[in-house]
PDB file with one MODEL, atoms N, CA, C and O in Angstrom:
MODEL        1
ATOM      1  N   UNK A   1     -91.582  12.445  -6.926  1.00  0.00           N
ATOM      2  CA  UNK A   1     -90.556  11.562  -7.447  1.00  0.00           C
ATOM      3  C   UNK A   1     -90.657  11.466  -8.969  1.00  0.00           C
ATOM      4  O   UNK A   1     -91.744  11.548  -9.541  1.00  0.00           O
ATOM      5  N   UNK A   2     -89.516  11.294  -9.602  1.00  0.00           N
ATOM      6  CA  UNK A   2     -89.474  11.099 -11.026  1.00  0.00           C
ATOM      7  C   UNK A   2     -88.538   9.956 -11.344  1.00  0.00           C
ATOM      8  O   UNK A   2     -87.738   9.527 -10.513  1.00  0.00           O
ATOM      9  N   UNK A   3     -88.659   9.472 -12.571  1.00  0.00           N
ATOM     10  CA  UNK A   3     -87.756   8.385 -12.977  1.00  0.00           C
ATOM     11  C   UNK A   3     -86.854   8.893 -14.117  1.00  0.00           C
ATOM     12  O   UNK A   3     -87.330   9.435 -15.115  1.00  0.00           O
ATOM     13  N   UNK A   4     -85.571   8.703 -13.939  1.00  0.00           N
ATOM     14  CA  UNK A   4     -84.628   9.091 -15.005  1.00  0.00           C
ATOM     15  C   UNK A   4     -84.179   7.849 -15.748  1.00  0.00           C
ATOM     16  O   UNK A   4     -83.862   6.836 -15.125  1.00  0.00           O
ATOM     17  N   UNK A   5     -84.148   7.912 -17.042  1.00  0.00           N
ATOM     18  CA  UNK A   5     -83.612   6.838 -17.845  1.00  0.00           C
ATOM     19  C   UNK A   5     -82.447   7.423 -18.637  1.00  0.00           C
ATOM     20  O   UNK A   5     -82.617   8.312 -19.472  1.00  0.00           O
ATOM     21  N   UNK A   6     -81.260   6.896 -18.349  1.00  0.00           N
ATOM     22  CA  UNK A   6     -80.059   7.436 -19.001  1.00  0.00           C
ATOM     23  C   UNK A   6     -79.508   6.357 -19.953  1.00  0.00           C
ATOM     24  O   UNK A   6     -79.215   5.227 -19.562  1.00  0.00           O
ATOM     25  N   UNK A   7     -79.388   6.767 -21.201  1.00  0.00           N
ATOM     26  CA  UNK A   7     -78.811   5.867 -22.193  1.00  0.00           C
ATOM     27  C   UNK A   7     -77.322   6.090 -22.246  1.00  0.00           C
ATOM     28  O   UNK A   7     -76.862   7.194 -22.535  1.00  0.00           O
ATOM     29  N   UNK A   8     -76.561   5.043 -21.967  1.00  0.00           N
ATOM     30  CA  UNK A   8     -75.099   5.165 -21.948  1.00  0.00           C
ATOM     31  C   UNK A   8     -74.488   4.593 -23.197  1.00  0.00           C
ATOM     32  O   UNK A   8     -75.162   3.962 -24.012  1.00  0.00           O
ATOM     33  N   UNK A   9     -73.183   4.824 -23.338  1.00  0.00           N
ATOM     34  CA  UNK A   9     -72.424   4.121 -24.360  1.00  0.00           C
ATOM     35  C   UNK A   9     -72.339   2.668 -23.939  1.00  0.00           C
ATOM     36  O   UNK A   9     -72.870   2.298 -22.892  1.00  0.00           O
ATOM     37  N   UNK A  10     -71.692   1.852 -24.720  1.00  0.00           N
ATOM     38  CA  UNK A  10     -71.595   0.429 -24.401  1.00  0.00           C
ATOM     39  C   UNK A  10     -70.840   0.177 -23.098  1.00  0.00           C
ATOM     40  O   UNK A  10     -69.770   0.735 -22.859  1.00  0.00           O
ATOM     41  N   UNK A  11     -71.433  -0.688 -22.257  1.00  0.00           N
ATOM     42  CA  UNK A  11     -70.742  -1.082 -21.001  1.00  0.00           C
ATOM     43  C   UNK A  11     -69.949  -2.330 -21.315  1.00  0.00           C
ATOM     44  O   UNK A  11     -70.458  -3.262 -21.938  1.00  0.00           O
ATOM     45  N   UNK A  12     -68.702  -2.346 -20.882  1.00  0.00           N
ATOM     46  CA  UNK A  12     -67.842  -3.446 -21.251  1.00  0.00           C
ATOM     47  C   UNK A  12     -67.603  -4.512 -20.200  1.00  0.00           C
ATOM     48  O   UNK A  12     -67.136  -5.609 -20.505  1.00  0.00           O
ATOM     49  N   UNK A  13     -67.941  -4.164 -18.902  1.00  0.00           N
ATOM     50  CA  UNK A  13     -67.715  -5.146 -17.868  1.00  0.00           C
ATOM     51  C   UNK A  13     -68.730  -5.013 -16.747  1.00  0.00           C
ATOM     52  O   UNK A  13     -69.260  -3.926 -16.516  1.00  0.00           O
ATOM     53  N   UNK A  14     -69.005  -6.103 -16.049  1.00  0.00           N
ATOM     54  CA  UNK A  14     -69.959  -6.056 -14.963  1.00  0.00           C
ATOM     55  C   UNK A  14     -69.513  -5.150 -13.823  1.00  0.00           C
ATOM     56  O   UNK A  14     -70.360  -4.634 -13.094  1.00  0.00           O
ATOM     57  N   UNK A  15     -68.195  -4.938 -13.642  1.00  0.00           N
ATOM     58  CA  UNK A  15     -67.786  -4.076 -12.567  1.00  0.00           C
ATOM     59  C   UNK A  15     -68.092  -2.630 -12.871  1.00  0.00           C
ATOM     60  O   UNK A  15     -68.262  -1.825 -11.955  1.00  0.00           O
ATOM     61  N   UNK A  16     -68.169  -2.273 -14.193  1.00  0.00           N
ATOM     62  CA  UNK A  16     -68.595  -0.919 -14.573  1.00  0.00           C
ATOM     63  C   UNK A  16     -70.007  -0.676 -14.093  1.00  0.00           C
ATOM     64  O   UNK A  16     -70.339   0.399 -13.593  1.00  0.00           O
ATOM     65  N   UNK A  17     -70.816  -1.677 -14.251  1.00  0.00           N
ATOM     66  CA  UNK A  17     -72.230  -1.632 -13.874  1.00  0.00           C
ATOM     67  C   UNK A  17     -72.355  -1.342 -12.370  1.00  0.00           C
ATOM     68  O   UNK A  17     -73.137  -0.486 -11.958  1.00  0.00           O
ATOM     69  N   UNK A  18     -71.590  -2.053 -11.577  1.00  0.00           N
ATOM     70  CA  UNK A  18     -71.608  -1.897 -10.118  1.00  0.00           C
ATOM     71  C   UNK A  18     -71.138  -0.493  -9.743  1.00  0.00           C
ATOM     72  O   UNK A  18     -71.728   0.161  -8.883  1.00  0.00           O
ATOM     73  N   UNK A  19     -70.075  -0.041 -10.397  1.00  0.00           N
ATOM     74  CA  UNK A  19     -69.490   1.274 -10.121  1.00  0.00           C
ATOM     75  C   UNK A  19     -70.526   2.378 -10.390  1.00  0.00           C
ATOM     76  O   UNK A  19     -70.689   3.296  -9.586  1.00  0.00           O
ATOM     77  N   UNK A  20     -71.213   2.276 -11.520  1.00  0.00           N
ATOM     78  CA  UNK A  20     -72.231   3.289 -11.891  1.00  0.00           C
ATOM     79  C   UNK A  20     -73.381   3.246 -10.908  1.00  0.00           C
ATOM     80  O   UNK A  20     -73.839   4.280 -10.422  1.00  0.00           O
ATOM     81  N   UNK A  21     -73.851   2.021 -10.614  1.00  0.00           N
ATOM     82  CA  UNK A  21     -74.980   1.869  -9.705  1.00  0.00           C
ATOM     83  C   UNK A  21     -74.689   2.506  -8.345  1.00  0.00           C
ATOM     84  O   UNK A  21     -75.518   3.245  -7.814  1.00  0.00           O
ATOM     85  N   UNK A  22     -73.539   2.225  -7.794  1.00  0.00           N
ATOM     86  CA  UNK A  22     -73.159   2.774  -6.493  1.00  0.00           C
ATOM     87  C   UNK A  22     -73.045   4.276  -6.517  1.00  0.00           C
ATOM     88  O   UNK A  22     -73.498   4.940  -5.585  1.00  0.00           O
ATOM     89  N   UNK A  23     -72.447   4.839  -7.568  1.00  0.00           N
ATOM     90  CA  UNK A  23     -72.252   6.285  -7.668  1.00  0.00           C
ATOM     91  C   UNK A  23     -73.580   6.995  -7.752  1.00  0.00           C
ATOM     92  O   UNK A  23     -73.772   8.021  -7.098  1.00  0.00           O
ATOM     93  N   UNK A  24     -74.509   6.473  -8.546  1.00  0.00           N
ATOM     94  CA  UNK A  24     -75.810   7.107  -8.691  1.00  0.00           C
ATOM     95  C   UNK A  24     -76.635   6.956  -7.401  1.00  0.00           C
ATOM     96  O   UNK A  24     -77.319   7.887  -6.977  1.00  0.00           O
ATOM     97  N   UNK A  25     -76.558   5.795  -6.806  1.00  0.00           N
ATOM     98  CA  UNK A  25     -77.306   5.505  -5.574  1.00  0.00           C
ATOM     99  C   UNK A  25     -76.855   6.405  -4.427  1.00  0.00           C
ATOM    100  O   UNK A  25     -77.649   6.711  -3.537  1.00  0.00           O
ATOM    101  N   UNK A  26     -75.603   6.828  -4.434  1.00  0.00           N
ATOM    102  CA  UNK A  26     -75.087   7.678  -3.380  1.00  0.00           C
ATOM    103  C   UNK A  26     -75.511   9.127  -3.463  1.00  0.00           C
ATOM    104  O   UNK A  26     -75.241   9.906  -2.549  1.00  0.00           O
ATOM    105  N   UNK A  27     -76.171   9.500  -4.548  1.00  0.00           N
ATOM    106  CA  UNK A  27     -76.638  10.864  -4.675  1.00  0.00           C
ATOM    107  C   UNK A  27     -77.844  11.126  -3.798  1.00  0.00           C
ATOM    108  O   UNK A  27     -78.718  10.270  -3.664  1.00  0.00           O
ATOM    109  N   UNK A  28     -77.894  12.286  -3.210  1.00  0.00           N
ATOM    110  CA  UNK A  28     -79.004  12.643  -2.319  1.00  0.00           C
ATOM    111  C   UNK A  28     -80.311  12.661  -3.135  1.00  0.00           C
ATOM    112  O   UNK A  28     -80.368  13.248  -4.215  1.00  0.00           O
ATOM    113  N   UNK A  29     -81.333  12.023  -2.614  1.00  0.00           N
ATOM    114  CA  UNK A  29     -82.617  12.047  -3.292  1.00  0.00           C
ATOM    115  C   UNK A  29     -82.890  10.889  -4.226  1.00  0.00           C
ATOM    116  O   UNK A  29     -83.994  10.747  -4.751  1.00  0.00           O
ATOM    117  N   UNK A  30     -81.871  10.058  -4.432  1.00  0.00           N
ATOM    118  CA  UNK A  30     -82.027   8.910  -5.329  1.00  0.00           C
ATOM    119  C   UNK A  30     -82.475   7.684  -4.520  1.00  0.00           C
ATOM    120  O   UNK A  30     -81.838   7.341  -3.524  1.00  0.00           O
ATOM    121  N   UNK A  31     -83.551   7.027  -4.932  1.00  0.00           N
ATOM    122  CA  UNK A  31     -84.055   5.957  -4.103  1.00  0.00           C
ATOM    123  C   UNK A  31     -83.916   4.555  -4.701  1.00  0.00           C
ATOM    124  O   UNK A  31     -83.816   3.580  -3.956  1.00  0.00           O
ATOM    125  N   UNK A  32     -83.907   4.439  -6.011  1.00  0.00           N
ATOM    126  CA  UNK A  32     -83.810   3.105  -6.605  1.00  0.00           C
ATOM    127  C   UNK A  32     -83.047   3.207  -7.918  1.00  0.00           C
ATOM    128  O   UNK A  32     -83.405   3.992  -8.795  1.00  0.00           O
ATOM    129  N   UNK A  33     -82.002   2.415  -8.044  1.00  0.00           N
ATOM    130  CA  UNK A  33     -81.185   2.470  -9.257  1.00  0.00           C
ATOM    131  C   UNK A  33     -81.053   1.089  -9.878  1.00  0.00           C
ATOM    132  O   UNK A  33     -80.739   0.115  -9.193  1.00  0.00           O
ATOM    133  N   UNK A  34     -81.290   1.015 -11.160  1.00  0.00           N
ATOM    134  CA  UNK A  34     -81.097  -0.262 -11.869  1.00  0.00           C
ATOM    135  C   UNK A  34     -80.219   0.038 -13.065  1.00  0.00           C
ATOM    136  O   UNK A  34     -80.488   0.965 -13.829  1.00  0.00           O
ATOM    137  N   UNK A  35     -79.150  -0.765 -13.229  1.00  0.00           N
ATOM    138  CA  UNK A  35     -78.301  -0.603 -14.404  1.00  0.00           C
ATOM    139  C   UNK A  35     -78.557  -1.838 -15.271  1.00  0.00           C
ATOM    140  O   UNK A  35     -78.367  -2.974 -14.838  1.00  0.00           O
ATOM    141  N   UNK A  36     -78.989  -1.585 -16.491  1.00  0.00           N
ATOM    142  CA  UNK A  36     -79.254  -2.663 -17.433  1.00  0.00           C
ATOM    143  C   UNK A  36     -78.028  -2.839 -18.317  1.00  0.00           C
ATOM    144  O   UNK A  36     -77.796  -2.069 -19.249  1.00  0.00           O
ATOM    145  N   UNK A  37     -77.259  -3.860 -18.007  1.00  0.00           N
ATOM    146  CA  UNK A  37     -75.951  -4.046 -18.659  1.00  0.00           C
ATOM    147  C   UNK A  37     -76.072  -4.175 -20.178  1.00  0.00           C
ATOM    148  O   UNK A  37     -75.417  -3.446 -20.923  1.00  0.00           O
ATOM    149  N   UNK A  38     -76.901  -5.093 -20.625  1.00  0.00           N
ATOM    150  CA  UNK A  38     -77.004  -5.350 -22.090  1.00  0.00           C
ATOM    151  C   UNK A  38     -77.533  -4.166 -22.853  1.00  0.00           C
ATOM    152  O   UNK A  38     -77.086  -3.875 -23.963  1.00  0.00           O
ATOM    153  N   UNK A  39     -78.507  -3.469 -22.245  1.00  0.00           N
ATOM    154  CA  UNK A  39     -79.101  -2.315 -22.932  1.00  0.00           C
ATOM    155  C   UNK A  39     -78.275  -1.055 -22.766  1.00  0.00           C
ATOM    156  O   UNK A  39     -78.491  -0.074 -23.477  1.00  0.00           O
ATOM    157  N   UNK A  40     -77.322  -1.068 -21.828  1.00  0.00           N
ATOM    158  CA  UNK A  40     -76.522   0.118 -21.551  1.00  0.00           C
ATOM    159  C   UNK A  40     -77.351   1.259 -21.000  1.00  0.00           C
ATOM    160  O   UNK A  40     -77.144   2.423 -21.342  1.00  0.00           O
ATOM    161  N   UNK A  41     -78.294   0.905 -20.139  1.00  0.00           N
ATOM    162  CA  UNK A  41     -79.170   1.963 -19.597  1.00  0.00           C
ATOM    163  C   UNK A  41     -79.126   1.983 -18.079  1.00  0.00           C
ATOM    164  O   UNK A  41     -78.892   0.960 -17.435  1.00  0.00           O
ATOM    165  N   UNK A  42     -79.350   3.140 -17.528  1.00  0.00           N
ATOM    166  CA  UNK A  42     -79.493   3.318 -16.084  1.00  0.00           C
ATOM    167  C   UNK A  42     -80.880   3.857 -15.811  1.00  0.00           C
ATOM    168  O   UNK A  42     -81.281   4.863 -16.397  1.00  0.00           O
ATOM    169  N   UNK A  43     -81.605   3.214 -14.945  1.00  0.00           N
ATOM    170  CA  UNK A  43     -82.909   3.716 -14.520  1.00  0.00           C
ATOM    171  C   UNK A  43     -82.826   4.087 -13.053  1.00  0.00           C
ATOM    172  O   UNK A  43     -82.368   3.287 -12.236  1.00  0.00           O
ATOM    173  N   UNK A  44     -83.260   5.286 -12.707  1.00  0.00           N
ATOM    174  CA  UNK A  44     -83.150   5.727 -11.317  1.00  0.00           C
ATOM    175  C   UNK A  44     -84.414   6.514 -10.926  1.00  0.00           C
ATOM    176  O   UNK A  44     -84.879   7.385 -11.659  1.00  0.00           O
ATOM    177  N   UNK A  45     -84.937   6.181  -9.769  1.00  0.00           N
ATOM    178  CA  UNK A  45     -86.032   6.991  -9.169  1.00  0.00           C
ATOM    179  C   UNK A  45     -85.365   8.064  -8.330  1.00  0.00           C
ATOM    180  O   UNK A  45     -84.464   7.779  -7.541  1.00  0.00           O
ATOM    181  N   UNK A  46     -85.813   9.302  -8.503  1.00  0.00           N
ATOM    182  CA  UNK A  46     -85.169  10.379  -7.752  1.00  0.00           C
ATOM    183  C   UNK A  46     -86.178  11.467  -7.385  1.00  0.00           C
ATOM    184  O   UNK A  46     -87.239  11.605  -7.995  1.00  0.00           O
ATOM    185  N   UNK A  47     -85.799  12.231  -6.361  1.00  0.00           N
ATOM    186  CA  UNK A  47     -86.591  13.345  -5.868  1.00  0.00           C
ATOM    187  C   UNK A  47     -86.092  14.612  -6.596  1.00  0.00           C
ATOM    188  O   UNK A  47     -84.963  15.052  -6.375  1.00  0.00           O
ATOM    189  N   UNK A  48     -86.914  15.174  -7.437  1.00  0.00           N
ATOM    190  CA  UNK A  48     -86.506  16.327  -8.252  1.00  0.00           C
ATOM    191  C   UNK A  48     -86.138  17.559  -7.429  1.00  0.00           C
ATOM    192  O   UNK A  48     -85.448  18.452  -7.921  1.00  0.00           O
ATOM    193  N   UNK A  49     -86.597  17.610  -6.175  1.00  0.00           N
ATOM    194  CA  UNK A  49     -86.272  18.787  -5.340  1.00  0.00           C
ATOM    195  C   UNK A  49     -84.868  18.671  -4.771  1.00  0.00           C
ATOM    196  O   UNK A  49     -84.321  19.656  -4.275  1.00  0.00           O
ATOM    197  N   UNK A  50     -84.270  17.476  -4.834  1.00  0.00           N
ATOM    198  CA  UNK A  50     -82.921  17.275  -4.303  1.00  0.00           C
ATOM    199  C   UNK A  50     -81.826  17.091  -5.349  1.00  0.00           C
ATOM    200  O   UNK A  50     -80.673  17.460  -5.131  1.00  0.00           O
ATOM    201  N   UNK A  51     -82.203  16.519  -6.477  1.00  0.00           N
ATOM    202  CA  UNK A  51     -81.191  16.240  -7.494  1.00  0.00           C
ATOM    203  C   UNK A  51     -81.894  16.235  -8.867  1.00  0.00           C
ATOM    204  O   UNK A  51     -83.085  15.936  -8.951  1.00  0.00           O
ATOM    205  N   UNK A  52     -81.156  16.565  -9.937  1.00  0.00           N
ATOM    206  CA  UNK A  52     -81.784  16.567 -11.261  1.00  0.00           C
ATOM    207  C   UNK A  52     -81.202  15.403 -12.102  1.00  0.00           C
ATOM    208  O   UNK A  52     -80.146  14.853 -11.791  1.00  0.00           O
ATOM    209  N   UNK A  53     -81.909  15.070 -13.136  1.00  0.00           N
ATOM    210  CA  UNK A  53     -81.435  13.980 -14.024  1.00  0.00           C
ATOM    211  C   UNK A  53     -80.117  14.354 -14.674  1.00  0.00           C
ATOM    212  O   UNK A  53     -79.264  13.501 -14.922  1.00  0.00           O
ATOM    213  N   UNK A  54     -79.961  15.663 -14.950  1.00  0.00           N
ATOM    214  CA  UNK A  54     -78.680  16.120 -15.550  1.00  0.00           C
ATOM    215  C   UNK A  54     -77.518  15.934 -14.561  1.00  0.00           C
ATOM    216  O   UNK A  54     -76.397  15.625 -14.967  1.00  0.00           O
ATOM    217  N   UNK A  55     -77.794  16.124 -13.259  1.00  0.00           N
ATOM    218  CA  UNK A  55     -76.747  15.900 -12.279  1.00  0.00           C
ATOM    219  C   UNK A  55     -76.377  14.434 -12.220  1.00  0.00           C
ATOM    220  O   UNK A  55     -75.200  14.100 -12.076  1.00  0.00           O
ATOM    221  N   UNK A  56     -77.358  13.550 -12.329  1.00  0.00           N
ATOM    222  CA  UNK A  56     -77.080  12.111 -12.327  1.00  0.00           C
ATOM    223  C   UNK A  56     -76.251  11.756 -13.553  1.00  0.00           C
ATOM    224  O   UNK A  56     -75.336  10.937 -13.467  1.00  0.00           O
ATOM    225  N   UNK A  57     -76.561  12.362 -14.688  1.00  0.00           N
ATOM    226  CA  UNK A  57     -75.783  12.140 -15.909  1.00  0.00           C
ATOM    227  C   UNK A  57     -74.353  12.593 -15.727  1.00  0.00           C
ATOM    228  O   UNK A  57     -73.417  11.956 -16.209  1.00  0.00           O
ATOM    229  N   UNK A  58     -74.194  13.707 -15.021  1.00  0.00           N
ATOM    230  CA  UNK A  58     -72.845  14.259 -14.779  1.00  0.00           C
ATOM    231  C   UNK A  58     -72.030  13.307 -13.920  1.00  0.00           C
ATOM    232  O   UNK A  58     -70.840  13.108 -14.162  1.00  0.00           O
ATOM    233  N   UNK A  59     -72.676  12.713 -12.905  1.00  0.00           N
ATOM    234  CA  UNK A  59     -71.966  11.763 -12.020  1.00  0.00           C
ATOM    235  C   UNK A  59     -71.421  10.585 -12.857  1.00  0.00           C
ATOM    236  O   UNK A  59     -70.296  10.131 -12.648  1.00  0.00           O
ATOM    237  N   UNK A  60     -72.229  10.110 -13.791  1.00  0.00           N
ATOM    238  CA  UNK A  60     -71.809   8.988 -14.636  1.00  0.00           C
ATOM    239  C   UNK A  60     -70.683   9.427 -15.584  1.00  0.00           C
ATOM    240  O   UNK A  60     -69.717   8.693 -15.797  1.00  0.00           O
ATOM    241  N   UNK A  61     -70.821  10.610 -16.139  1.00  0.00           N
ATOM    242  CA  UNK A  61     -69.807  11.147 -17.042  1.00  0.00           C
ATOM    243  C   UNK A  61     -68.453  11.274 -16.321  1.00  0.00           C
ATOM    244  O   UNK A  61     -67.394  10.950 -16.860  1.00  0.00           O
ATOM    245  N   UNK A  62     -68.547  11.766 -15.066  1.00  0.00           N
ATOM    246  CA  UNK A  62     -67.311  11.933 -14.276  1.00  0.00           C
ATOM    247  C   UNK A  62     -66.628  10.612 -13.962  1.00  0.00           C
ATOM    248  O   UNK A  62     -65.428  10.592 -13.686  1.00  0.00           O
ATOM    249  N   UNK A  63     -67.357   9.520 -13.996  1.00  0.00           N
ATOM    250  CA  UNK A  63     -66.761   8.210 -13.802  1.00  0.00           C
ATOM    251  C   UNK A  63     -66.026   7.751 -15.070  1.00  0.00           C
ATOM    252  O   UNK A  63     -65.237   6.807 -15.036  1.00  0.00           O
ATOM    253  N   UNK A  64     -66.299   8.435 -16.178  1.00  0.00           N
ATOM    254  CA  UNK A  64     -65.631   8.111 -17.442  1.00  0.00           C
ATOM    255  C   UNK A  64     -66.493   7.389 -18.441  1.00  0.00           C
ATOM    256  O   UNK A  64     -65.990   6.813 -19.406  1.00  0.00           O
ATOM    257  N   UNK A  65     -67.806   7.416 -18.214  1.00  0.00           N
ATOM    258  CA  UNK A  65     -68.714   6.745 -19.138  1.00  0.00           C
ATOM    259  C   UNK A  65     -69.524   7.791 -19.935  1.00  0.00           C
ATOM    260  O   UNK A  65     -69.843   8.868 -19.430  1.00  0.00           O
ATOM    261  N   UNK A  66     -69.832   7.453 -21.142  1.00  0.00           N
ATOM    262  CA  UNK A  66     -70.567   8.368 -22.013  1.00  0.00           C
ATOM    263  C   UNK A  66     -72.084   8.278 -21.720  1.00  0.00           C
ATOM    264  O   UNK A  66     -72.647   7.186 -21.657  1.00  0.00           O
ATOM    265  N   UNK A  67     -72.708   9.408 -21.550  1.00  0.00           N
ATOM    266  CA  UNK A  67     -74.170   9.457 -21.405  1.00  0.00           C
ATOM    267  C   UNK A  67     -74.694  10.051 -22.722  1.00  0.00           C
ATOM    268  O   UNK A  67     -74.440  11.212 -23.044  1.00  0.00           O
ATOM    269  N   UNK A  68     -75.423   9.228 -23.462  1.00  0.00           N
ATOM    270  CA  UNK A  68     -75.878   9.656 -24.802  1.00  0.00           C
ATOM    271  C   UNK A  68     -77.207  10.401 -24.727  1.00  0.00           C
ATOM    272  O   UNK A  68     -77.435  11.336 -25.495  1.00  0.00           O
ATOM    273  N   UNK A  69     -78.075  10.002 -23.820  1.00  0.00           N
ATOM    274  CA  UNK A  69     -79.405  10.599 -23.794  1.00  0.00           C
ATOM    275  C   UNK A  69     -79.975  10.473 -22.393  1.00  0.00           C
ATOM    276  O   UNK A  69     -79.741   9.475 -21.712  1.00  0.00           O
ATOM    277  N   UNK A  70     -80.718  11.476 -21.962  1.00  0.00           N
ATOM    278  CA  UNK A  70     -81.390  11.439 -20.649  1.00  0.00           C
ATOM    279  C   UNK A  70     -82.872  11.710 -20.840  1.00  0.00           C
ATOM    280  O   UNK A  70     -83.264  12.709 -21.444  1.00  0.00           O
ATOM    281  N   UNK A  71     -83.691  10.804 -20.316  1.00  0.00           N
ATOM    282  CA  UNK A  71     -85.131  10.965 -20.348  1.00  0.00           C
ATOM    283  C   UNK A  71     -85.632  11.040 -18.927  1.00  0.00           C
ATOM    284  O   UNK A  71     -85.099  10.362 -18.048  1.00  0.00           O
ATOM    285  N   UNK A  72     -86.649  11.854 -18.680  1.00  0.00           N
ATOM    286  CA  UNK A  72     -87.248  11.915 -17.342  1.00  0.00           C
ATOM    287  C   UNK A  72     -88.733  11.667 -17.491  1.00  0.00           C
ATOM    288  O   UNK A  72     -89.408  12.261 -18.332  1.00  0.00           O
ATOM    289  N   UNK A  73     -89.228  10.757 -16.636  1.00  0.00           N
ATOM    290  CA  UNK A  73     -90.668  10.503 -16.593  1.00  0.00           C
ATOM    291  C   UNK A  73     -91.159  10.844 -15.216  1.00  0.00           C
ATOM    292  O   UNK A  73     -90.536  10.498 -14.213  1.00  0.00           O
ATOM    293  N   UNK A  74     -92.297  11.535 -15.173  1.00  0.00           N
ATOM    294  CA  UNK A  74     -92.887  11.828 -13.860  1.00  0.00           C
ATOM    295  C   UNK A  74     -93.517  10.545 -13.315  1.00  0.00           C
ATOM    296  O   UNK A  74     -94.256   9.853 -14.015  1.00  0.00           O
ATOM    297  N   UNK A  75     -93.215  10.251 -12.074  1.00  0.00           N
ATOM    298  CA  UNK A  75     -93.826   9.090 -11.429  1.00  0.00           C
ATOM    299  C   UNK A  75     -95.257   9.428 -11.034  1.00  0.00           C
ATOM    300  O   UNK A  75     -95.559  10.564 -10.669  1.00  0.00           O
ATOM    301  N   UNK A  76     -96.122   8.445 -11.108  1.00  0.00           N
ATOM    302  CA  UNK A  76     -97.537   8.689 -10.808  1.00  0.00           C
ATOM    303  C   UNK A  76     -97.736   8.874  -9.320  1.00  0.00           C
ATOM    304  O   UNK A  76     -98.861   9.090  -8.869  1.00  0.00           O
TER     305      UNK A  76
ENDMDL
END
């Protein structure tokens, strides 16, 4: 498992947050998603053998939100 931290552009409404959270959570291999509204960040635990952080970024981009940066941390 790894943790992806995606820095987004500014989120303007709480429903955007819910929309992003649901879309990322529905990806195969994703187990835990947190959207930090004020920081404009998405944190997701995912299985690297099933999905990549870049794919998660693409899902968010396809919803119409800007992904500025993607970081991946290996889970212990």
